[in-house]
PDB file of C-alpha atoms in Angstrom:
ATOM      1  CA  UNK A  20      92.673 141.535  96.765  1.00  0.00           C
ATOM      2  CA  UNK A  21      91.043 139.092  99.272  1.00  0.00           C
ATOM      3  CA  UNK A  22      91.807 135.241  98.267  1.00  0.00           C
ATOM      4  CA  UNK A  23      89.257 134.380 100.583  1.00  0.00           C
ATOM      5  CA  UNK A  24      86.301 136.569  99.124  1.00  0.00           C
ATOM      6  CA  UNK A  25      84.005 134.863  96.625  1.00  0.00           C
ATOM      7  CA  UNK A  26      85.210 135.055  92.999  1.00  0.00           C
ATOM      8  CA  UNK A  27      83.914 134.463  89.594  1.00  0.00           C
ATOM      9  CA  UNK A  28      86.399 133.661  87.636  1.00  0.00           C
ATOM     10  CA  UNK A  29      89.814 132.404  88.228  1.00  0.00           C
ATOM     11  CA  UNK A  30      93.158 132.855  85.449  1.00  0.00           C
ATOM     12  CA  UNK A  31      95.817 130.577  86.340  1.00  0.00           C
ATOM     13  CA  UNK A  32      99.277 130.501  85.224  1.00  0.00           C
ATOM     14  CA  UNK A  33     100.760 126.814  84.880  1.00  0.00           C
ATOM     15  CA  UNK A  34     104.203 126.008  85.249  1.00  0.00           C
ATOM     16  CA  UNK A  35     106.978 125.365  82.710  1.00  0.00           C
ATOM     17  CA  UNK A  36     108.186 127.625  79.733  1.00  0.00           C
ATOM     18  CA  UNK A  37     106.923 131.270  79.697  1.00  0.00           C
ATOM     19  CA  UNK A  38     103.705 131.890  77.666  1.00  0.00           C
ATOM     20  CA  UNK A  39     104.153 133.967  75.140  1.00  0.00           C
ATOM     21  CA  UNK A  40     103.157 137.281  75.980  1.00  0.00           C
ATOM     22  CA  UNK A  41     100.324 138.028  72.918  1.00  0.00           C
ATOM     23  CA  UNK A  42      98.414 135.872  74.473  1.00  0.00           C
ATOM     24  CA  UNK A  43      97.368 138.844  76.802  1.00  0.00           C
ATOM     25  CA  UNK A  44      95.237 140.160  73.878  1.00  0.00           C
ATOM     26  CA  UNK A  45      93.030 137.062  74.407  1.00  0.00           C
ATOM     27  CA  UNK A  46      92.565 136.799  78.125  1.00  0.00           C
ATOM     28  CA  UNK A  47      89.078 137.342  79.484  1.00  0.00           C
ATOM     29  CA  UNK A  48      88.557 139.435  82.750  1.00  0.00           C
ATOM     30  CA  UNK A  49      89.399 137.678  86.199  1.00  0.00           C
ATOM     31  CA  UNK A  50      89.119 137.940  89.883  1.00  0.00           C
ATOM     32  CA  UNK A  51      91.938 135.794  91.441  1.00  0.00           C
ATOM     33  CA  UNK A  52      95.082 134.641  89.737  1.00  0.00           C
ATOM     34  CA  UNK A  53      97.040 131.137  90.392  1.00  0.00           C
ATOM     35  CA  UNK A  54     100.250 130.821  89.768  1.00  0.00           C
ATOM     36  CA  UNK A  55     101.376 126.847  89.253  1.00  0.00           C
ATOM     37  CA  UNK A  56     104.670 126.414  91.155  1.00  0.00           C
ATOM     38  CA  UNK A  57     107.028 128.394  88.417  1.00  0.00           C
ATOM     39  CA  UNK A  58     104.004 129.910  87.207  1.00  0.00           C
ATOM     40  CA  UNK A  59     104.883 132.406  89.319  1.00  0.00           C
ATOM     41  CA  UNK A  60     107.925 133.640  86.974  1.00  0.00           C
ATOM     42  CA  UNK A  61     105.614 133.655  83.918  1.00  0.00           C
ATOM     43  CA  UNK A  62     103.318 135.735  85.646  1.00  0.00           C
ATOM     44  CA  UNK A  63     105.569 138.183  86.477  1.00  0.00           C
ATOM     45  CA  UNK A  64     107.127 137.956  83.268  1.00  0.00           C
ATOM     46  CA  UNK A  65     103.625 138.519  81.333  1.00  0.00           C
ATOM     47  CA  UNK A  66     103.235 141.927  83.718  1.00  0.00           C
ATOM     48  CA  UNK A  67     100.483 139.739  85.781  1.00  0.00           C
ATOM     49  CA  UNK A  68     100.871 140.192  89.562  1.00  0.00           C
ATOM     50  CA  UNK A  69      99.412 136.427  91.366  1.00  0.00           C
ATOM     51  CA  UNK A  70      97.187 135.904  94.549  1.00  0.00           C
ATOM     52  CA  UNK A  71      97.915 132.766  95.242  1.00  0.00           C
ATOM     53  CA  UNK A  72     101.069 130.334  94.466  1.00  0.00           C
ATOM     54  CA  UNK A  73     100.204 126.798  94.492  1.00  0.00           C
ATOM     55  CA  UNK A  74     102.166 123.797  94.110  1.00  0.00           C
ATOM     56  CA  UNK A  75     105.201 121.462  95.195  1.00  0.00           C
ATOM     57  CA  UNK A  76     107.357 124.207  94.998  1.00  0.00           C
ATOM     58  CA  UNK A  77     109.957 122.169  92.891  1.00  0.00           C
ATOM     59  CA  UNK A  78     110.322 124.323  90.132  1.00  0.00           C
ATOM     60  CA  UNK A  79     110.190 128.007  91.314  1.00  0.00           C
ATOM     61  CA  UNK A  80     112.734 130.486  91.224  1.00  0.00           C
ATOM     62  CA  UNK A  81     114.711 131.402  94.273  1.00  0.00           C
ATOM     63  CA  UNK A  82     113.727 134.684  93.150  1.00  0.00           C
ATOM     64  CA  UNK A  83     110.035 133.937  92.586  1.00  0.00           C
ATOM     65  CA  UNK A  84     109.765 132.319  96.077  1.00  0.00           C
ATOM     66  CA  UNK A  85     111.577 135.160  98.179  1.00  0.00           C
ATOM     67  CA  UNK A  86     109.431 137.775  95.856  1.00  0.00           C
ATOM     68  CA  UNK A  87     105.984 136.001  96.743  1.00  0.00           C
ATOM     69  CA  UNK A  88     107.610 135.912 100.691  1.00  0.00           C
ATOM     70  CA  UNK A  89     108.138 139.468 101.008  1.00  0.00           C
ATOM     71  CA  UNK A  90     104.886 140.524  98.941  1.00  0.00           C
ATOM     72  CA  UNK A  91     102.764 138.302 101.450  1.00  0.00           C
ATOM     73  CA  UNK A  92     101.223 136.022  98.543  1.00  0.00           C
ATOM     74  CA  UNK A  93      99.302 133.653  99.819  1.00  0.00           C
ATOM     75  CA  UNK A  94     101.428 130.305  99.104  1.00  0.00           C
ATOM     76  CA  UNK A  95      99.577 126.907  99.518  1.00  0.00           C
ATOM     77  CA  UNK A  96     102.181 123.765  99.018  1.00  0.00           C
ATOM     78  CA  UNK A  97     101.948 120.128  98.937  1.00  0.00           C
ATOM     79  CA  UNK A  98     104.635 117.660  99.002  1.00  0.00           C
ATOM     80  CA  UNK A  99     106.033 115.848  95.487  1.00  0.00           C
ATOM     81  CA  UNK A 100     104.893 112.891  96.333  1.00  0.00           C
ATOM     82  CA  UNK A 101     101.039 113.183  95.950  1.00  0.00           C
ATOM     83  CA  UNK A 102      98.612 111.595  93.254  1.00  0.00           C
ATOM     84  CA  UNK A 103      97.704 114.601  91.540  1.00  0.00           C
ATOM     85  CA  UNK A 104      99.341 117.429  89.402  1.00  0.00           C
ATOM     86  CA  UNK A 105      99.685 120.695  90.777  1.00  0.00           C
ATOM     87  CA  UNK A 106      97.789 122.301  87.822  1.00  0.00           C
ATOM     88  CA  UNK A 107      94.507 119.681  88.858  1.00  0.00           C
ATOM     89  CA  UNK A 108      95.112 121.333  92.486  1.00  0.00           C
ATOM     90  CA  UNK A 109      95.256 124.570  91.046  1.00  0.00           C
ATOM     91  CA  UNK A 110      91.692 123.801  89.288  1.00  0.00           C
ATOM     92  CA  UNK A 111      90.084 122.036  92.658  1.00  0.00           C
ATOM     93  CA  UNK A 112      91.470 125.349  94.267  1.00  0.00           C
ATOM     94  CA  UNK A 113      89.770 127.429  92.331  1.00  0.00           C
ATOM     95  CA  UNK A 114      86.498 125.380  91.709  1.00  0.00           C
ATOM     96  CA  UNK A 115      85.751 126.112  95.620  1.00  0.00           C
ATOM     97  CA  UNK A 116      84.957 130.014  94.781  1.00  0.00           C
ATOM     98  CA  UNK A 117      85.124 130.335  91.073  1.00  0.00           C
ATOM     99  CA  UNK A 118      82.516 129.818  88.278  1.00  0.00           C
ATOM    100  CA  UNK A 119      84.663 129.360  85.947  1.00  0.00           C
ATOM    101  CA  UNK A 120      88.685 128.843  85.017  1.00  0.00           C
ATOM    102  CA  UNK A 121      91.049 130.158  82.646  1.00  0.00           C
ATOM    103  CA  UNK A 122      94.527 128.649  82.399  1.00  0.00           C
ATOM    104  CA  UNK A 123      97.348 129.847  80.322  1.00  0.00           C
ATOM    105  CA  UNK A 124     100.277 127.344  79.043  1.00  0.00           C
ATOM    106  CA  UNK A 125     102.724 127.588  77.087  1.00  0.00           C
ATOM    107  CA  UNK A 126     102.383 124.772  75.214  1.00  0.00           C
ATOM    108  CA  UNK A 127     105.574 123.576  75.067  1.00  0.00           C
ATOM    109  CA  UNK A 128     108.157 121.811  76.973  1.00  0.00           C
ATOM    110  CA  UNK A 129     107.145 118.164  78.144  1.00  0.00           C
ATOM    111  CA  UNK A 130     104.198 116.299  76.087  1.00  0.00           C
ATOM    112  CA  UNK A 131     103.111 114.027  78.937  1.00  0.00           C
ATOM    113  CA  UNK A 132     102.681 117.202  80.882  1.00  0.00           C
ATOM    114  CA  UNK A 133     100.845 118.781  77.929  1.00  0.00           C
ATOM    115  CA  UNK A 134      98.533 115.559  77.853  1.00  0.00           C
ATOM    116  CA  UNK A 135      97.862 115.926  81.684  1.00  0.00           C
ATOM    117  CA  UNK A 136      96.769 119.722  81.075  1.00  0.00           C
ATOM    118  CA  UNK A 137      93.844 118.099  79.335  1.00  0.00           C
ATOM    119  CA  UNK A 138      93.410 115.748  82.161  1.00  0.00           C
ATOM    120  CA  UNK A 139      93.216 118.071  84.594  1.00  0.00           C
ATOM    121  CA  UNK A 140      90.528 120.320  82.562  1.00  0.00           C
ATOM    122  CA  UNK A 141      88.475 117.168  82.642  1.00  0.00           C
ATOM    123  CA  UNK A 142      88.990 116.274  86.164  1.00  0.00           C
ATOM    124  CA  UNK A 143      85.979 115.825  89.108  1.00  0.00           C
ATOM    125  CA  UNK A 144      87.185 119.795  90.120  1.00  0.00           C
ATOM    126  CA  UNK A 145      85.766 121.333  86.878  1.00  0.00           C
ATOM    127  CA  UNK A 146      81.799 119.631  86.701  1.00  0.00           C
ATOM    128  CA  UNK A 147      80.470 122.444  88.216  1.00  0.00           C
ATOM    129  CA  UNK A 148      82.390 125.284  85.952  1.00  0.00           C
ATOM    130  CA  UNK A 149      83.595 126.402  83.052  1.00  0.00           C
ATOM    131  CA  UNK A 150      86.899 125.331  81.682  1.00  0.00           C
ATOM    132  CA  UNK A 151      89.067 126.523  79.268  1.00  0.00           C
ATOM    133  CA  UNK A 152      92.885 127.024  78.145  1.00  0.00           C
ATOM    134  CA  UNK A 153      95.234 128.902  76.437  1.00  0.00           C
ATOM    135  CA  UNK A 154      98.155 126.545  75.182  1.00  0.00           C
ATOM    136  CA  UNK A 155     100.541 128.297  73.036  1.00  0.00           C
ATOM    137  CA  UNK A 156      98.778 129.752  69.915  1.00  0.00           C
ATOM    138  CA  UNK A 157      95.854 127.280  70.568  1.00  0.00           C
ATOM    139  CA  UNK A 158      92.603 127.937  72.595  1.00  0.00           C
ATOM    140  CA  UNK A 159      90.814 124.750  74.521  1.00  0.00           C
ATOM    141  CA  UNK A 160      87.503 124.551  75.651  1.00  0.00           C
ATOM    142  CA  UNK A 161      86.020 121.979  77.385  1.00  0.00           C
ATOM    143  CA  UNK A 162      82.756 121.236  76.592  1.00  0.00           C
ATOM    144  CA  UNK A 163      80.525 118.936  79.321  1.00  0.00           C
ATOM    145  CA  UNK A 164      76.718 120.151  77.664  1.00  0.00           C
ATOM    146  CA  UNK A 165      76.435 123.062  75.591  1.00  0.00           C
ATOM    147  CA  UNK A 166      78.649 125.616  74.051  1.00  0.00           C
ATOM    148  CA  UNK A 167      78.385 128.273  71.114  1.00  0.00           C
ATOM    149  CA  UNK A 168      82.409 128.732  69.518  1.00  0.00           C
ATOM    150  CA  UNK A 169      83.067 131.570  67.972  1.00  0.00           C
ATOM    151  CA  UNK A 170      85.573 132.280  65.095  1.00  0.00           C
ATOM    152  CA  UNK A 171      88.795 133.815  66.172  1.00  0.00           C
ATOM    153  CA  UNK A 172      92.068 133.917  64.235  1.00  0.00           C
ATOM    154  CA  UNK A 173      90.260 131.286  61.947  1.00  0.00           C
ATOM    155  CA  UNK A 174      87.208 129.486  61.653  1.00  0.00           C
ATOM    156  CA  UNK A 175      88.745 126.333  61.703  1.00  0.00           C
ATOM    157  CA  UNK A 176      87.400 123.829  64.725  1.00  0.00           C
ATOM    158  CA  UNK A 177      88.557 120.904  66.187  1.00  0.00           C
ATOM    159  CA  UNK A 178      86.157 118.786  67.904  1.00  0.00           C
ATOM    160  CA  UNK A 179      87.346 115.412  70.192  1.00  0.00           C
ATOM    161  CA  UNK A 180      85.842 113.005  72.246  1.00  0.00           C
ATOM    162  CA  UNK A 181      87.843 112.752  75.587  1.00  0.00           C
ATOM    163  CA  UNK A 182      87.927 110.666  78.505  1.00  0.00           C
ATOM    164  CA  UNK A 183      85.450 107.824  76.629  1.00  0.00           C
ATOM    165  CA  UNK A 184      82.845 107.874  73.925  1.00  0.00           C
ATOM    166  CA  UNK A 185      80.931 111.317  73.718  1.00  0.00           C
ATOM    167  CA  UNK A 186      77.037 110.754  72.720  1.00  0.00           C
ATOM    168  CA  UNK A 187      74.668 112.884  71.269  1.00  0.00           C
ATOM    169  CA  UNK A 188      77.254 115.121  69.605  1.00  0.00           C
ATOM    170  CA  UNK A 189      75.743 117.947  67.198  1.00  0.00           C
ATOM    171  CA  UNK A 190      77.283 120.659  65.590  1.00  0.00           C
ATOM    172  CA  UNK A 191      75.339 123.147  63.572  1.00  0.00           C
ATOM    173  CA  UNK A 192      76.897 126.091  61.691  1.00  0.00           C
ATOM    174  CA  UNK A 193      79.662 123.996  60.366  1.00  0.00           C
ATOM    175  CA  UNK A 194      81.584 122.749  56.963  1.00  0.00           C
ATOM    176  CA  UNK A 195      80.624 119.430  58.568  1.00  0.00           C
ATOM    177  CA  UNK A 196      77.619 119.604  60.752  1.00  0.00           C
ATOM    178  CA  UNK A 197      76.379 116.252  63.157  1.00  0.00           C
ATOM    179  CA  UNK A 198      73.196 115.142  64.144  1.00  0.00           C
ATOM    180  CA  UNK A 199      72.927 113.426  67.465  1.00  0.00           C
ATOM    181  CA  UNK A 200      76.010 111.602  66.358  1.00  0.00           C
ATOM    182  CA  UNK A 201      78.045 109.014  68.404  1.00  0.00           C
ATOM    183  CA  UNK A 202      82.363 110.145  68.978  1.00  0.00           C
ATOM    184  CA  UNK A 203      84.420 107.230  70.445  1.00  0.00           C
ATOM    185  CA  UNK A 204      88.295 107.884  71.211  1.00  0.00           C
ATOM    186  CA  UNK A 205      90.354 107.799  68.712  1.00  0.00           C
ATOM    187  CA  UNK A 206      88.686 109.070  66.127  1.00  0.00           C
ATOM    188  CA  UNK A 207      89.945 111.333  64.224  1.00  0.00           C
ATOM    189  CA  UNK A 208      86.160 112.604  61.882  1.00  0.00           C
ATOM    190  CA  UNK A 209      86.250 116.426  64.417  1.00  0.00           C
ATOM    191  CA  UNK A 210      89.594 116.675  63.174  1.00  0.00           C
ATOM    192  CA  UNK A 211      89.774 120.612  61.122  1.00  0.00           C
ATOM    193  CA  UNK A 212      86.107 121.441  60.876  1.00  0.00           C
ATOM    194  CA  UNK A 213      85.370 124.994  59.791  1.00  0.00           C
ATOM    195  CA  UNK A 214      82.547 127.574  60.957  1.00  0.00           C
ATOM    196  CA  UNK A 215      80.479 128.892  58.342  1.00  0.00           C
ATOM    197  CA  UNK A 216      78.428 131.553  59.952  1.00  0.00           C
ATOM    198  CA  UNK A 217      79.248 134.146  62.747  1.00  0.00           C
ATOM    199  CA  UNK A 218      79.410 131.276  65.197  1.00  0.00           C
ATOM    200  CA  UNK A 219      79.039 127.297  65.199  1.00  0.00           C
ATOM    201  CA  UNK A 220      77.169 125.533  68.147  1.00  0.00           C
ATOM    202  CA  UNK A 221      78.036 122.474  69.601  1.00  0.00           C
ATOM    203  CA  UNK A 222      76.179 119.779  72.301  1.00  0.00           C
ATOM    204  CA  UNK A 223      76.989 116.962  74.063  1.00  0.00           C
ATOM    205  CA  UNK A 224      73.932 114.864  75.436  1.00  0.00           C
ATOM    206  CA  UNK A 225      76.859 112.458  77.590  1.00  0.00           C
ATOM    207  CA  UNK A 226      80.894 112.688  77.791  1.00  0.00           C
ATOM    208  CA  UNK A 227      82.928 115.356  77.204  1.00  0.00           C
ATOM    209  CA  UNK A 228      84.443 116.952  74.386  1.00  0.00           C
ATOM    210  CA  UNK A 229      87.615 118.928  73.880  1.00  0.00           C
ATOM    211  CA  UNK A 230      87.199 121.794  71.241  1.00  0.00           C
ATOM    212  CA  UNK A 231      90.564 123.294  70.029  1.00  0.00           C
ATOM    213  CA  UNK A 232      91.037 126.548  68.011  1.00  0.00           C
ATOM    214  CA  UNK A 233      94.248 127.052  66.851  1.00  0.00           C
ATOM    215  CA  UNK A 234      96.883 129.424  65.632  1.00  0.00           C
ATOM    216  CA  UNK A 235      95.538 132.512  67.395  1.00  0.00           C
ATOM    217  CA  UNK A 236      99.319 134.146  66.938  1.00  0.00           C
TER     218      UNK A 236
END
């Protein structure tokens, strides 16, 4: 596959502990896979064969590195000292050909780097697409205007303001529906919502919002 041809959609791999592998049963079709510095070893390890490895290059396997080497993978680095993550350079990466982004996390390991997984799905890079995440048993969407959330494992719905106060929130097909409602941060009222009918829909007039579906496995 081409890394230069135009794509649709991009699935990127982040770095840190290995995904667990059911989350395979959830992915959605893609064109061009990332792999986030020691992405590269979950990739492998989830049977998922990477286009591009991007990153500082700090946390890699010797292995991973000579392996992407000899297969000719197309291997963009920056140095350690730079102002963003790797996984936001993954995103601007892929913004520049792709409609839309998938990226797959484990979840675990450190919480500040958890935290900046939601950053970076928020960041300047993903205006122009879609964004969304697989973090451990949890799915994340991020939601800039529109978007209609189906149930998967459960019905239950988590909606958040992030990044500032989120106006003109509305949710219909929930428990709990809202009506042009105002969301500042730290609130905690989108907290476990539940879908009522085959699928709830939810708007944002200006901010963003972080909906979270969880225990998918």
């Amino acid at each position: 596959m081409s890394v230069n041809a135009c794509k649709n959609s991009a699935l990127i791999i982040n770095g840190g502990p290995s995904p667990d592998k059911r989350v395979l049963d959830f992915l959605p079709k893609f064109d061009e896979v990332l792999a986030v510095d020691s992405g590269f070893d979950s990739a492998i390890s989830l049977g998922i064969a990477p286009d591009v490895v991007i990153g500082d290059l700090d946390s890699i396997s010797t292995n991973g590195l000579e392996t992407a080497d000899k297969q000719s993978i197309k291997i963009i680095s920056f140095p350690k000292d730079k102002d963003e993550s790797d996984l936001e350079l993954a995103i601007l990466h892929a913004s520049k050909s792709c409609t839309s982004v998938t990226i797959v996390d484990s979840g675990g390991g450190r919480l500040d780097h958890l935290w900046g997984v939601f950053s970076a799905m928020a960041s300047d890079a993903t205006s122009m697409i879609t964004c969304e995440a697989f973090l451990g048993s949890s799915y994340v969407r991020l939601v800039r205007d529109h978007y209609i959330v189906k149930p998967l494992a459960s019905n239950l719905v988590s909606v958040f303001p992030f990044g500032g106060v989120a106006e003109g929130v509305s949710l219909s097909g929930f428990r709990w529906n809202l009506n042009d409602e105002t969301l500042k941060p730290g609130s905690t009222r989108g907290l476990s919502n539940e879908i009522l009918e085959n699928f709830g829909d939810i708007s944002v007039r200006k901010g963003l919002l972080l909906v979270i579906q969880s225990g998918l496995y």
